[in-house]
Short mmCIF file of C-alpha atoms and ligand atoms in Angstrom, two decimals:
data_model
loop_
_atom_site.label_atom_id
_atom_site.label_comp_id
_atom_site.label_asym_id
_atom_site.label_seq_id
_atom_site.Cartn_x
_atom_site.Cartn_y
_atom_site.Cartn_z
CA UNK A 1 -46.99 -15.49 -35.90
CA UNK A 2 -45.37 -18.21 -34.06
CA UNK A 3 -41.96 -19.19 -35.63
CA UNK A 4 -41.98 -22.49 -34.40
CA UNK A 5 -45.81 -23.68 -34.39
CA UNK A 6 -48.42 -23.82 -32.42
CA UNK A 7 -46.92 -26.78 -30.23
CA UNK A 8 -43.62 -27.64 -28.94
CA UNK A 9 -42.53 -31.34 -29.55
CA UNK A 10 -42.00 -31.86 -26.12
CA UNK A 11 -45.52 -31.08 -24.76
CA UNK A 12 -47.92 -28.47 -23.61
CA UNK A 13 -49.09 -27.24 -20.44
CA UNK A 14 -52.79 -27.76 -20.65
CA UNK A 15 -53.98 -24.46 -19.84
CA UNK A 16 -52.62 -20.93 -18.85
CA UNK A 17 -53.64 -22.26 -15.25
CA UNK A 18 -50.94 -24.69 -15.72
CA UNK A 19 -48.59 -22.59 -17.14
CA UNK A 20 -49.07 -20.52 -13.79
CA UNK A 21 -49.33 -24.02 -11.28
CA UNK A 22 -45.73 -25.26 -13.00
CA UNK A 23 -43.93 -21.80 -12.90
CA UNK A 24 -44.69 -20.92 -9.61
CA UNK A 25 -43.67 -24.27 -8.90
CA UNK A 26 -40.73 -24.25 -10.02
CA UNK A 27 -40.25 -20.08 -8.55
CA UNK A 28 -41.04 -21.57 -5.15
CA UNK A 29 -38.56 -23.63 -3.51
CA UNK A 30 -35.79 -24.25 -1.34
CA UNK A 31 -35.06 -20.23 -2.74
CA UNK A 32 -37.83 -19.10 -0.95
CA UNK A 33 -37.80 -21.41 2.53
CA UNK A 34 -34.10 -21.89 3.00
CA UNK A 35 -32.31 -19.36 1.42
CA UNK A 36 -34.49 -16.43 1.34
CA UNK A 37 -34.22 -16.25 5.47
CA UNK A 38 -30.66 -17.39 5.85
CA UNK A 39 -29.56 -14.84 3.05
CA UNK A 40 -31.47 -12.34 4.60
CA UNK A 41 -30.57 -12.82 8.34
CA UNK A 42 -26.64 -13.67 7.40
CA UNK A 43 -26.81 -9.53 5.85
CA UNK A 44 -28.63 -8.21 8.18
CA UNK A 45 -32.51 -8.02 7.16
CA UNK A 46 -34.18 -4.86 5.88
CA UNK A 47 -32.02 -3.21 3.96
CA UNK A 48 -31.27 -6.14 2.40
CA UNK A 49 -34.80 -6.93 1.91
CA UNK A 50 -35.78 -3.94 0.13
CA UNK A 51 -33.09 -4.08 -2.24
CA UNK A 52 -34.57 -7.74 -2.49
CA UNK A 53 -38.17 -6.16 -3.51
CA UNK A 54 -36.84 -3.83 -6.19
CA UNK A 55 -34.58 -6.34 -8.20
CA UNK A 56 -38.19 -8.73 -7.89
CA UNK A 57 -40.29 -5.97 -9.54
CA UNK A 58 -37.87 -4.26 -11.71
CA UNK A 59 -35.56 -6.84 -12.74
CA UNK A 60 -37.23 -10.16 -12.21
CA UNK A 61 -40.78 -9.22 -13.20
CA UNK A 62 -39.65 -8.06 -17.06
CA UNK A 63 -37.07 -10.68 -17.25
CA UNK A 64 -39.44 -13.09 -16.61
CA UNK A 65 -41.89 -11.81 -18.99
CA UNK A 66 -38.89 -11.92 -21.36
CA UNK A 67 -38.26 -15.82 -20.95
CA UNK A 68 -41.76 -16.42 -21.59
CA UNK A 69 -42.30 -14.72 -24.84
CA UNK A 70 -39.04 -15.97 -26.07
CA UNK A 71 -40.08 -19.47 -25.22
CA UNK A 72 -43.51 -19.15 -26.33
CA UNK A 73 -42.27 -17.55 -30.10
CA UNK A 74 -39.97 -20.76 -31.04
CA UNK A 75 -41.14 -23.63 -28.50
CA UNK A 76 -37.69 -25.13 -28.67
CA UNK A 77 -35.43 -25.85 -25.61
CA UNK A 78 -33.64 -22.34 -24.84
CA UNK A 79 -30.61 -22.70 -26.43
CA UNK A 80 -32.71 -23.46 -30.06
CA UNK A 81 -34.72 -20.88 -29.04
CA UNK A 82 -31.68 -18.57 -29.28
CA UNK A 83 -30.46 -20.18 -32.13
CA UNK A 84 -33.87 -19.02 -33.99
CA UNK A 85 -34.19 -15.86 -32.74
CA UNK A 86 -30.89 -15.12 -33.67
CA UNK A 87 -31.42 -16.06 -36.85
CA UNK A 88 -34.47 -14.43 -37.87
CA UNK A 89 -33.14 -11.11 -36.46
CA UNK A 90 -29.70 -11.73 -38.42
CA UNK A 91 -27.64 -11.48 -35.09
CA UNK A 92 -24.57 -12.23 -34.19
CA UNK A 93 -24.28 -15.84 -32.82
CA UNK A 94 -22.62 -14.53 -29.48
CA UNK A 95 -25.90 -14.21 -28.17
CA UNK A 96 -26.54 -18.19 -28.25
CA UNK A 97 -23.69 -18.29 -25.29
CA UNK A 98 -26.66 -17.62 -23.35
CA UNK A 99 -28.31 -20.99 -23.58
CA UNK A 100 -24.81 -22.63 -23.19
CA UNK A 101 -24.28 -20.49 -19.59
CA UNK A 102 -27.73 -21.41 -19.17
CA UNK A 103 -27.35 -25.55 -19.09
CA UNK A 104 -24.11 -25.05 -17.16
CA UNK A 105 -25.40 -22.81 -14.68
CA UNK A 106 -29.01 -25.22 -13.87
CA UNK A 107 -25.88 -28.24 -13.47
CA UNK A 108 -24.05 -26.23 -11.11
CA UNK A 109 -27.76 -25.37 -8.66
CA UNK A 110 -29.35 -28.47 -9.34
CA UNK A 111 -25.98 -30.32 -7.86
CA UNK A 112 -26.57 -28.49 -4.47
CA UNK A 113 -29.83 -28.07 -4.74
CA UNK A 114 -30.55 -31.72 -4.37
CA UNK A 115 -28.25 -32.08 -1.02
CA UNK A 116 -30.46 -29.49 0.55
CA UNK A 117 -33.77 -30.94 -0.52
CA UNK A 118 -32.36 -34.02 0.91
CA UNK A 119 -31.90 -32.42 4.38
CA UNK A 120 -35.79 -31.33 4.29
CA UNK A 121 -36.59 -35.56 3.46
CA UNK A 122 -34.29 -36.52 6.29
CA UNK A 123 -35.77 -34.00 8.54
CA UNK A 124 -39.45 -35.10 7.46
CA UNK A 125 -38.54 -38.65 9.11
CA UNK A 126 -36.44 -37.16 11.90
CA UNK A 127 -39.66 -34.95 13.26
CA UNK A 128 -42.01 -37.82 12.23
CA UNK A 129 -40.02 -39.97 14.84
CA UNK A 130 -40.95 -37.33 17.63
CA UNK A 131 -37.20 -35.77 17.93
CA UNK A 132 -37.70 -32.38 18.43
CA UNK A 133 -40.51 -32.28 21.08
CA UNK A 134 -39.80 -30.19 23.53
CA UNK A 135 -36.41 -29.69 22.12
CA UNK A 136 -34.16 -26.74 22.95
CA UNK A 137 -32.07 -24.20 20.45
CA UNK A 138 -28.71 -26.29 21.30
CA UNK A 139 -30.16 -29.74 21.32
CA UNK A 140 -31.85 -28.47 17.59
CA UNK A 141 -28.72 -27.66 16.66
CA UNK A 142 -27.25 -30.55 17.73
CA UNK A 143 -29.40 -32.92 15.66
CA UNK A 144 -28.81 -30.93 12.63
CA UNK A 145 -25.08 -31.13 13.36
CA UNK A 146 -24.61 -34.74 13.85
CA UNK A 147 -26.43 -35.33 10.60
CA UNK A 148 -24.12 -32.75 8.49
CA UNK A 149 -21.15 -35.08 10.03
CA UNK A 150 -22.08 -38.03 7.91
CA UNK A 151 -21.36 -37.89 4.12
CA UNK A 152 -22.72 -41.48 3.76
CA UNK A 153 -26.67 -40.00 5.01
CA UNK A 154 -25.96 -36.82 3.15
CA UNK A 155 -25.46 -38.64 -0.03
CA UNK A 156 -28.46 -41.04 0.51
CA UNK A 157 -30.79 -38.51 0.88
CA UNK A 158 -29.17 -36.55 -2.29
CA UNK A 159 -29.69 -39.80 -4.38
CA UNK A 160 -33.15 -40.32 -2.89
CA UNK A 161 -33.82 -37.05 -4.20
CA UNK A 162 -32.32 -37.09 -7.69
CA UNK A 163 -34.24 -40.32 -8.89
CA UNK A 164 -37.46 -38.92 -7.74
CA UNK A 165 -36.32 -35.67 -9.60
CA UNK A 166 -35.22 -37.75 -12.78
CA UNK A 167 -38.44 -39.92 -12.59
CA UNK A 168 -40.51 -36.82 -12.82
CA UNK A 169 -38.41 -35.38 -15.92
CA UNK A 170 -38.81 -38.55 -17.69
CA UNK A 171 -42.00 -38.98 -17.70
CA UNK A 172 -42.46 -35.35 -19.64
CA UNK A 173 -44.31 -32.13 -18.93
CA UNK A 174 -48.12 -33.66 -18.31
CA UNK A 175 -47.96 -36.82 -16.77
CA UNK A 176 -47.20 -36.93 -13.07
CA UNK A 177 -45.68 -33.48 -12.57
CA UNK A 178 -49.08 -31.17 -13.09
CA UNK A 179 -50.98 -33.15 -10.86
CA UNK A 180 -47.96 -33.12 -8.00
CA UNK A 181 -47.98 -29.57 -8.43
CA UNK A 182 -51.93 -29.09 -8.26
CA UNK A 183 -52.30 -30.62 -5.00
CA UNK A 184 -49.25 -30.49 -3.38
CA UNK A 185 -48.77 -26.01 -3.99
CA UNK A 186 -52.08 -25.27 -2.03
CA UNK A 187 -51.16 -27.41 0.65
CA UNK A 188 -48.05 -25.42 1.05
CA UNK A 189 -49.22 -22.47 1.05
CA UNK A 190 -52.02 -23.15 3.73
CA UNK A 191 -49.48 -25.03 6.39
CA UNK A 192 -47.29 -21.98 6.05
CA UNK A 193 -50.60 -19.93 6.91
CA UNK A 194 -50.35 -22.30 9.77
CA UNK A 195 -46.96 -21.38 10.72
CA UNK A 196 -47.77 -17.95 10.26
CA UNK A 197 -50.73 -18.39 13.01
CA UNK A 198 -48.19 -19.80 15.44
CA UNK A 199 -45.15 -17.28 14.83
CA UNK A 200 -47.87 -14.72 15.62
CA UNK A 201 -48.00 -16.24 18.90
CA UNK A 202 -44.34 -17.45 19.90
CA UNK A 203 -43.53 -13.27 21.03
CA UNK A 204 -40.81 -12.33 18.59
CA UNK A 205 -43.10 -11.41 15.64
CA UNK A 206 -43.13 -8.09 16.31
CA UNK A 207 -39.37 -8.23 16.60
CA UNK A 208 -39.17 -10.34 13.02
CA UNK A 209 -41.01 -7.26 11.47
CA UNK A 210 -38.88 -4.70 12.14
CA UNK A 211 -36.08 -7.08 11.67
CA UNK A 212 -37.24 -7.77 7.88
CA UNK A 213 -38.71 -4.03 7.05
CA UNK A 214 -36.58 -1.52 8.71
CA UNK A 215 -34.12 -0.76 6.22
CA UNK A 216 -31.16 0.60 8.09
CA UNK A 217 -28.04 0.44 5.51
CA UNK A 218 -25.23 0.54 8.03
CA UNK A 219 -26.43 -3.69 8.66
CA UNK A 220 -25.99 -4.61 5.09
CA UNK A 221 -22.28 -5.89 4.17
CA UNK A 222 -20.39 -4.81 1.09
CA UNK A 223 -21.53 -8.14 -1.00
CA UNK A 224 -25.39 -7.78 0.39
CA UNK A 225 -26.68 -5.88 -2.61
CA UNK A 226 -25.46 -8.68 -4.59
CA UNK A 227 -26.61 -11.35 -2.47
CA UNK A 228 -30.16 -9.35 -3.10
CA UNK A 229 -29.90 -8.88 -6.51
CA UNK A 230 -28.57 -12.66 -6.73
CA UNK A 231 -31.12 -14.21 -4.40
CA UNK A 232 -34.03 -11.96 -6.62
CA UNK A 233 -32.65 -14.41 -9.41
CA UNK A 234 -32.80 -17.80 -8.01
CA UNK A 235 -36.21 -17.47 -6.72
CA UNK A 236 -37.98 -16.43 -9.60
CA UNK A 237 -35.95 -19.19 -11.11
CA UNK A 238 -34.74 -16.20 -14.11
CA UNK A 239 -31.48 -16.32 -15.72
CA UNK A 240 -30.38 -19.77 -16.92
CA UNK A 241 -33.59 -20.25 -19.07
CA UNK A 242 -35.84 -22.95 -17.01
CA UNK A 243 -38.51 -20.04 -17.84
CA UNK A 244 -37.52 -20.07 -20.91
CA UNK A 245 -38.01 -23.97 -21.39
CA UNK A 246 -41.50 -23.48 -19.52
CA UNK A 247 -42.07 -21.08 -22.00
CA UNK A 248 -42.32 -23.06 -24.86
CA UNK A 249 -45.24 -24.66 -23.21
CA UNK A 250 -47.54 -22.45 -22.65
CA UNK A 251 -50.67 -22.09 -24.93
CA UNK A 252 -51.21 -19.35 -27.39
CA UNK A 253 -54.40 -17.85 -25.49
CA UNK A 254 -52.60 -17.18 -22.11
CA UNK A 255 -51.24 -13.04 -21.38
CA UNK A 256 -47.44 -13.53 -20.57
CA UNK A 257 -47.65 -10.52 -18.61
CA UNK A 258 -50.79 -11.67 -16.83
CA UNK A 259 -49.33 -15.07 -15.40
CA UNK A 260 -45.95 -13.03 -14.89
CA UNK A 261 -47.21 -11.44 -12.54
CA UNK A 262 -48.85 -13.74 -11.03
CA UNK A 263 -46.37 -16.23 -10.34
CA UNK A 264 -43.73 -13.57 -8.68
CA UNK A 265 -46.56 -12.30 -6.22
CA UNK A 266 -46.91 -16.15 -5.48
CA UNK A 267 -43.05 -16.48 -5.14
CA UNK A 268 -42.99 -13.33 -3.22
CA UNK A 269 -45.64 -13.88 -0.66
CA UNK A 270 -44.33 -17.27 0.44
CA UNK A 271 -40.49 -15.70 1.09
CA UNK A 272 -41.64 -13.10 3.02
CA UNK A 273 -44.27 -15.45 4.95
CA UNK A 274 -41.37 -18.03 5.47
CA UNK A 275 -39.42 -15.18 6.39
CA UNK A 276 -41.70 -14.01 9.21
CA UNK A 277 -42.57 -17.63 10.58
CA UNK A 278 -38.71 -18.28 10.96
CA UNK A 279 -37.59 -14.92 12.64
CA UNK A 280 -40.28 -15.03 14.97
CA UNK A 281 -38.92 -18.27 16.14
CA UNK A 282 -35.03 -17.15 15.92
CA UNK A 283 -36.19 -13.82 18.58
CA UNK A 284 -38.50 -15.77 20.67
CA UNK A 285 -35.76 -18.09 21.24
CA UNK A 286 -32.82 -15.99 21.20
CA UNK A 287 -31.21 -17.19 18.42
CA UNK A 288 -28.94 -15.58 15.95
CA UNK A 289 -30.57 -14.13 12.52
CA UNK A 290 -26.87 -14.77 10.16
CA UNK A 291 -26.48 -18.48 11.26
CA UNK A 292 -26.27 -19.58 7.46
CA UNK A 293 -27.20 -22.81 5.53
CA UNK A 294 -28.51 -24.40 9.00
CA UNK A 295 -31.33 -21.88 9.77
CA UNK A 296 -34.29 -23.29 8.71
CA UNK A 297 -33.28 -26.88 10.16
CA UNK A 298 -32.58 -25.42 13.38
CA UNK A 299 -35.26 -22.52 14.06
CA UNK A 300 -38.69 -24.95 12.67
CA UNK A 301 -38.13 -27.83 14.51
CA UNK A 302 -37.80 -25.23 17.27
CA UNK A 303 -41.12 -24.38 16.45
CA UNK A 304 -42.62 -28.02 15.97
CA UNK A 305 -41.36 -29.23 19.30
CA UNK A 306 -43.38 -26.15 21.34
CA UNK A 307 -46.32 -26.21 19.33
CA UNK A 308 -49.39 -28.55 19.71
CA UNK A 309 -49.64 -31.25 17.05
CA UNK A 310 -46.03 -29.81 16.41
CA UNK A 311 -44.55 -32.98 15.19
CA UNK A 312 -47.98 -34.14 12.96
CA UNK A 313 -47.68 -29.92 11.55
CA UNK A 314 -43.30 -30.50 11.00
CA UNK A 315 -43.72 -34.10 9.26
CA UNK A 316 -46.54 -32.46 6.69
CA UNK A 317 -44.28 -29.53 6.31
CA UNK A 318 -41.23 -31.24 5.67
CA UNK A 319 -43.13 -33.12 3.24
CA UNK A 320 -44.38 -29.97 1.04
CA UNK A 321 -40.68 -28.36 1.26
CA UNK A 322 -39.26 -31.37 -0.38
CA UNK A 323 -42.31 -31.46 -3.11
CA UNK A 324 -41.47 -27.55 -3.59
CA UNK A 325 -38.10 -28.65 -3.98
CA UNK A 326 -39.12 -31.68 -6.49
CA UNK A 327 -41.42 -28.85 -8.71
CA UNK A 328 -38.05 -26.45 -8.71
CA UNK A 329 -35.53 -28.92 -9.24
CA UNK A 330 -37.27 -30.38 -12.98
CA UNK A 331 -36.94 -27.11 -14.21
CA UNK A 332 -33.36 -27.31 -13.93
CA UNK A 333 -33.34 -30.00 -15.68
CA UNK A 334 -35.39 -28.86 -18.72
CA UNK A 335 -33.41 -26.84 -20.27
CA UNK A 336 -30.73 -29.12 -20.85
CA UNK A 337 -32.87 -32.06 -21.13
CA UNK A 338 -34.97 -30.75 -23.96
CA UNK A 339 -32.01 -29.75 -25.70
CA UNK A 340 -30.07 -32.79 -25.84
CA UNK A 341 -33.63 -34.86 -26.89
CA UNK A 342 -33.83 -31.92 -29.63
CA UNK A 343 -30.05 -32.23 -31.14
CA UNK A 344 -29.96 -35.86 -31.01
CA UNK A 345 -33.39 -37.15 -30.84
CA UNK A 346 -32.64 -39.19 -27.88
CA UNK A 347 -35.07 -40.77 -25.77
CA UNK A 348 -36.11 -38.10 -22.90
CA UNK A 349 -35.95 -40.37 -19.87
CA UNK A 350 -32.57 -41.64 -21.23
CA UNK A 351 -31.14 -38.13 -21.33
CA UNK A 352 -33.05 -37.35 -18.27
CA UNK A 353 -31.04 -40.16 -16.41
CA UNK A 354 -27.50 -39.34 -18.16
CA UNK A 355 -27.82 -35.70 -16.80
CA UNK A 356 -29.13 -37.02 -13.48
CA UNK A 357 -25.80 -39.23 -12.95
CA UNK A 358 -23.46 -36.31 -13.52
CA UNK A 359 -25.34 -33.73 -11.43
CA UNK A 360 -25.21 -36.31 -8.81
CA UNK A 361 -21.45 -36.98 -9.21
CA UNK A 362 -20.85 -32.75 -9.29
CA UNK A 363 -23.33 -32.89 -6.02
CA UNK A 364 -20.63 -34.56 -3.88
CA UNK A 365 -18.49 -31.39 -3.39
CA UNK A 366 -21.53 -29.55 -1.62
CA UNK A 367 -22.33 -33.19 0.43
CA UNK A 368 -18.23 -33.02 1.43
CA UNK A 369 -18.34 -29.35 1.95
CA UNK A 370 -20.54 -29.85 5.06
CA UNK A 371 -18.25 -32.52 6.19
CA UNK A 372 -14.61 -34.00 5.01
CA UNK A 373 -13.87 -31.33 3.02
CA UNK A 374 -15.56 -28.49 5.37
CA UNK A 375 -11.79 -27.03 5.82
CA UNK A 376 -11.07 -26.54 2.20
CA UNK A 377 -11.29 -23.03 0.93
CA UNK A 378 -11.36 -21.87 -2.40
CA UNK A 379 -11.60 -18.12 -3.61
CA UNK A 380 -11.92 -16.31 -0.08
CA UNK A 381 -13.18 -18.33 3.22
CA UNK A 382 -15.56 -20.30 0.38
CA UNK A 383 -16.04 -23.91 1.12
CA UNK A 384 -17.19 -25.43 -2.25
CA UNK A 385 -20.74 -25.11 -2.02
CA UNK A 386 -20.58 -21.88 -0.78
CA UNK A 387 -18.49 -21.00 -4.09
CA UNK A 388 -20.97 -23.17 -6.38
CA UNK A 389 -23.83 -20.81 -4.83
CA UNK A 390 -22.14 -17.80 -5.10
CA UNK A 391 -21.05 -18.29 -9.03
CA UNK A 392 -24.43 -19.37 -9.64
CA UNK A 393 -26.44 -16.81 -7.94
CA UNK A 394 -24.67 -14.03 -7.39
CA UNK A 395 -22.77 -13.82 -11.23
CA UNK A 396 -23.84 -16.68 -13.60
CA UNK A 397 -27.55 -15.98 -13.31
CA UNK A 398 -27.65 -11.75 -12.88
CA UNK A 399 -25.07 -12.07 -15.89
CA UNK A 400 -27.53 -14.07 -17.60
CA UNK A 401 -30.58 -11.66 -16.98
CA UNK A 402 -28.87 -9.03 -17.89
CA UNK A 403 -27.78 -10.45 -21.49
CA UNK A 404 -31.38 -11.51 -22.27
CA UNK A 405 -32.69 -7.84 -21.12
CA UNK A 406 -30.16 -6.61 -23.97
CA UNK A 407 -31.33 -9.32 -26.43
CA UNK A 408 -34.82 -8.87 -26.05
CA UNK A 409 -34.85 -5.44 -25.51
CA UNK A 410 -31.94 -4.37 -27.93
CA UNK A 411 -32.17 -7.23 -30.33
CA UNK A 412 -35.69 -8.78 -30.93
CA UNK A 413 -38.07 -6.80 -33.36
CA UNK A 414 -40.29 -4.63 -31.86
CA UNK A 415 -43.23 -6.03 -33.78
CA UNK A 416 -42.20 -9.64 -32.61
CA UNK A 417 -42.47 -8.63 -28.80
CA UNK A 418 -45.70 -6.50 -29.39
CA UNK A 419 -47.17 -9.38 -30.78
CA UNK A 420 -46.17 -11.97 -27.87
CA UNK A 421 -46.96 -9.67 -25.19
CA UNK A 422 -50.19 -7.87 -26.45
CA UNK A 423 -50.08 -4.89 -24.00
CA UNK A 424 -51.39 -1.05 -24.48
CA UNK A 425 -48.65 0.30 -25.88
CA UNK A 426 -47.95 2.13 -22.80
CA UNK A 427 -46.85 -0.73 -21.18
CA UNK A 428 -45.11 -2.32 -23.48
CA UNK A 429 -43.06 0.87 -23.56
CA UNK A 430 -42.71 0.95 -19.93
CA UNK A 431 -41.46 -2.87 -20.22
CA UNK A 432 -39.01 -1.74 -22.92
CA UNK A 433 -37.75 0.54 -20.91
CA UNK A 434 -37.03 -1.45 -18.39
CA UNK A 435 -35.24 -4.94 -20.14
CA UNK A 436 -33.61 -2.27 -22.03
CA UNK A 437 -31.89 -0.20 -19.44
CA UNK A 438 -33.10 -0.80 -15.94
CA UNK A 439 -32.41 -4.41 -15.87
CA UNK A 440 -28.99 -4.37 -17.64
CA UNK A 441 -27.80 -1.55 -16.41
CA UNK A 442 -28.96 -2.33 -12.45
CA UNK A 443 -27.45 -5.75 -12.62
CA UNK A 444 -24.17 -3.68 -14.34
CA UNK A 445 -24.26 -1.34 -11.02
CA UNK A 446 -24.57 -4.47 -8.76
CA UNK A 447 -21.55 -5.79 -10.24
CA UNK A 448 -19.11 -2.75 -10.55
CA UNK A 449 -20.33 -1.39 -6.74
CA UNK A 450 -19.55 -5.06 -5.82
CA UNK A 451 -16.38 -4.84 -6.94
CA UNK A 452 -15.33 -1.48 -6.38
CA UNK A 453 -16.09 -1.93 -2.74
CA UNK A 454 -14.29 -5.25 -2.45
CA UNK A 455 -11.06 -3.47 -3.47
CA UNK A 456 -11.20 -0.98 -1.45
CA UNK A 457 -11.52 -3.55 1.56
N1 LIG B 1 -36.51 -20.91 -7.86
C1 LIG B 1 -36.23 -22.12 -7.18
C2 LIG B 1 -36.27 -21.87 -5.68
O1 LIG B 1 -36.53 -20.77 -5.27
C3 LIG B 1 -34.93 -22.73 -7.62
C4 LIG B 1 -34.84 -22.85 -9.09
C5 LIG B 1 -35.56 -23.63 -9.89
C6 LIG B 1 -34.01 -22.10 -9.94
N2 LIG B 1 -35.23 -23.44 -11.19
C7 LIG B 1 -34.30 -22.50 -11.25
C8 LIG B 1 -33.08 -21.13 -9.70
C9 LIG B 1 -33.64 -21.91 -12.31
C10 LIG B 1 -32.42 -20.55 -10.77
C11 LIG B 1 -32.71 -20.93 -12.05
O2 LIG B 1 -36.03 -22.74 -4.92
#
């Protein structure tokens, strides 16, 4: 039985397909394009990666399915969702904290997440204009310099990007956003086939293999299990409820751990392909792996200005990585969003503008930290937006994941989840098993190794 009805108030995905097309929009992203290399060449590839994998499929994969059914029992915004389940199962009240960390923590990405996706628009008309044929690792490098020096075209492109995003979230779950996602995800997915086809070619593939999937521990830092475990968070989008949100969405007839799966193999595939496409490029050319934030912007265009049709292929591509970004950067917004239209009844593309403004304004200390304030250091050599990331994706959304493994797993009847899920009871045992104690306690381990190691230097 459904506790809160057979429909949330604030729409329904149209079918399971949807459910899938809208998830694994919002999964793939910046997370898997930008970050996922940079993250993985700045400590030091395999290692890394593998620790990467397991947090996906033993973590990520059973949190995920966790969001869902949570989402899909109530069909409220997360934090009512908590609220509920918390007071069907006569809990304590703590547990609603989770929503609250939630909403803070999808302000916090969102705010940085935007000044990225604005670098990808920027770069779609700067490789439309021709820029980067024939251009060389410096002279990349150069470009995407210059443009980090200027606040004023950081913050345009930022703006640009948050009233598309706010447009979208106003206009509600159906409308515009399921046919965006139905077109523009298959595109993406065959131009980085494309990319794939020419990073076979460039001569470093071979070299980007063994880069990504020979696990040699001495490469990997003392924070690069926790960049893993962190970065296996963001990209499945797990943690902060937007899964949760999506949750409430999705129709009665769909298997939560079905389209679970499906939508992390989706996520997963496109990181590693992404991966593979930009080390190629960084070994053919002699570049450096651990070059940070920049790596995408300067290793593609690499790649567009050798290739034929190069700048034609770069525009398009540009294009689809800001649209990936658009389909992640609504589900940061949901959670919140539905919330606030819940509590107060307020008009959803009035709320969905108020929250847009002060995500914007919070945004300026990650356009700044590439820039005027590149110098200032908080907690450690952090600029800002390095800390934002870090406190986001390294604590906020682990700690997060690892309080809804103990809620559902600890918390929520058993009958409830058998009933949600509707696995052989094998596997909802082996699931139990692991939201109960693999998830907590890995993310736990993560945390007190992290630490441990950082004191002893
Ligand atoms: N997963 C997205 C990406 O990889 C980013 C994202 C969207 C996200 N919604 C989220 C990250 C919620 C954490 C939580 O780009």
């Amino acid at each position: 039985m459904a506790l809160g009805g057979e429909t949330s108030r604030h729409g329904m995905w149209s079918s399971r397909w949807m459910f899938v097309l809208a998830a694994a929009g919002s999964a793939v992203g910046l997370g898997n394009i930008w970050r996922f290399p940079f993250i993985a060449g700045d400590n030091g590839g395999g290692a890394f990666i593998l620790v990467y994998l397991l947090c996906i499929f033993l973590i990520g994969i059973p949190i995920m399915m966790a969001e869902v059914l949570m989402g899909r029992e109530v069909r409220k915004s997360p934090i009512n969702t908590l609220r509920k389940l918390v007071t069907v199962s006569k809990a304590s009240p703590a547990w609603i904290l989770i929503g609250w960390m939630g909403v803070a923590a999808g302000f916090f990405i969102l705010s940085f997440y935007a000044v990225i996706a604005g670098w990808a628009m920027d770069y779609v008309l700067v490789t439309a204009q021709g820029t980067f044929v024939g251009v060389t690792g410096e002279g990349a490098a150069a470009v995407f310099n210059s443009f980090l020096e200027s606040p004023l075209q950081l913050m345009l492109w930022q703006t640009l990007f948050m009233v598309l995003t706010v447009w979208i979230v106003a206009r509600g779950v159906s409308g515009g956003l399921e046919l965006a996602i139905r077109v523009l995800m298959p595109l993406l997915f065959i131009l980085l086939i494309v990319m794939l086809g020419y990073a076979v070619t460039t001569g470093g593939f071979g070299q980007a293999a063994e880069f990504m999937f020979r696990f040699e521990w001495e490469r990997m830092g003392v924070e690069g299990v926790l960049a893993a475990m962190g970065q296996a968070f963001f990209t499945l989008s797990l943690g902060m409820g937007a899964i949760m949100a999506y949750g409430a969405y999705v129709p009665n007839n769909a298997s939560v751990p079905g389209t679970v799966t499906i939508i992390a193999l989706l996520d997963t595939v496109v990181a590693i392909a992404a991966g593979l496409v930009i080390f190629s490029i960084v070994f053919a050319n002699g570049l450096e792996p651990g070059q940070g934030p920049g790596l995408m912007f300067i290793t593609l265009p690499l790649a567009f200005g050798q290739m034929p049709l190069g700048t034609l292929f770069g525009t398009v591509f540009f294009v689809l990585v800001s649209f990936a970004a658009v389909t992640s950067a609504i589900s940061l917004l949901e959670p919140a969003l539905a919330f606030l239209v819940e509590e107060y009844n307020a008009v959803r593309s009035r709320v969905a503008i108020s929250l847009g403004v002060i995500t914007w304004i919070l945004g300026l200390g990650t356009v700044f930290s590439f820039n005027i304030w590149a110098d200032v250091h908080l907690v450690g050599e952090r600029t800002f937006f390095d800390l934002l990331d870090f406190l986001t994706n390294n604590i906020m959304l682990p700690l997060g994941g690892l309080l809804m493994g103990l809620f559902v797993g600890w918390v929520l009847p058993r009958k409830l989840l058998a009933d949600q899920l509707e696995m052989p009871s094998l596997w909802l045992n082996i699931w139990l098993f692991l939201v109960r104690f693999v998830a907590p306690l890995g993310v736990l381990t993560v945390f007190v190794y992290t630490l441990y190691r950082a004191a002893m230097g």
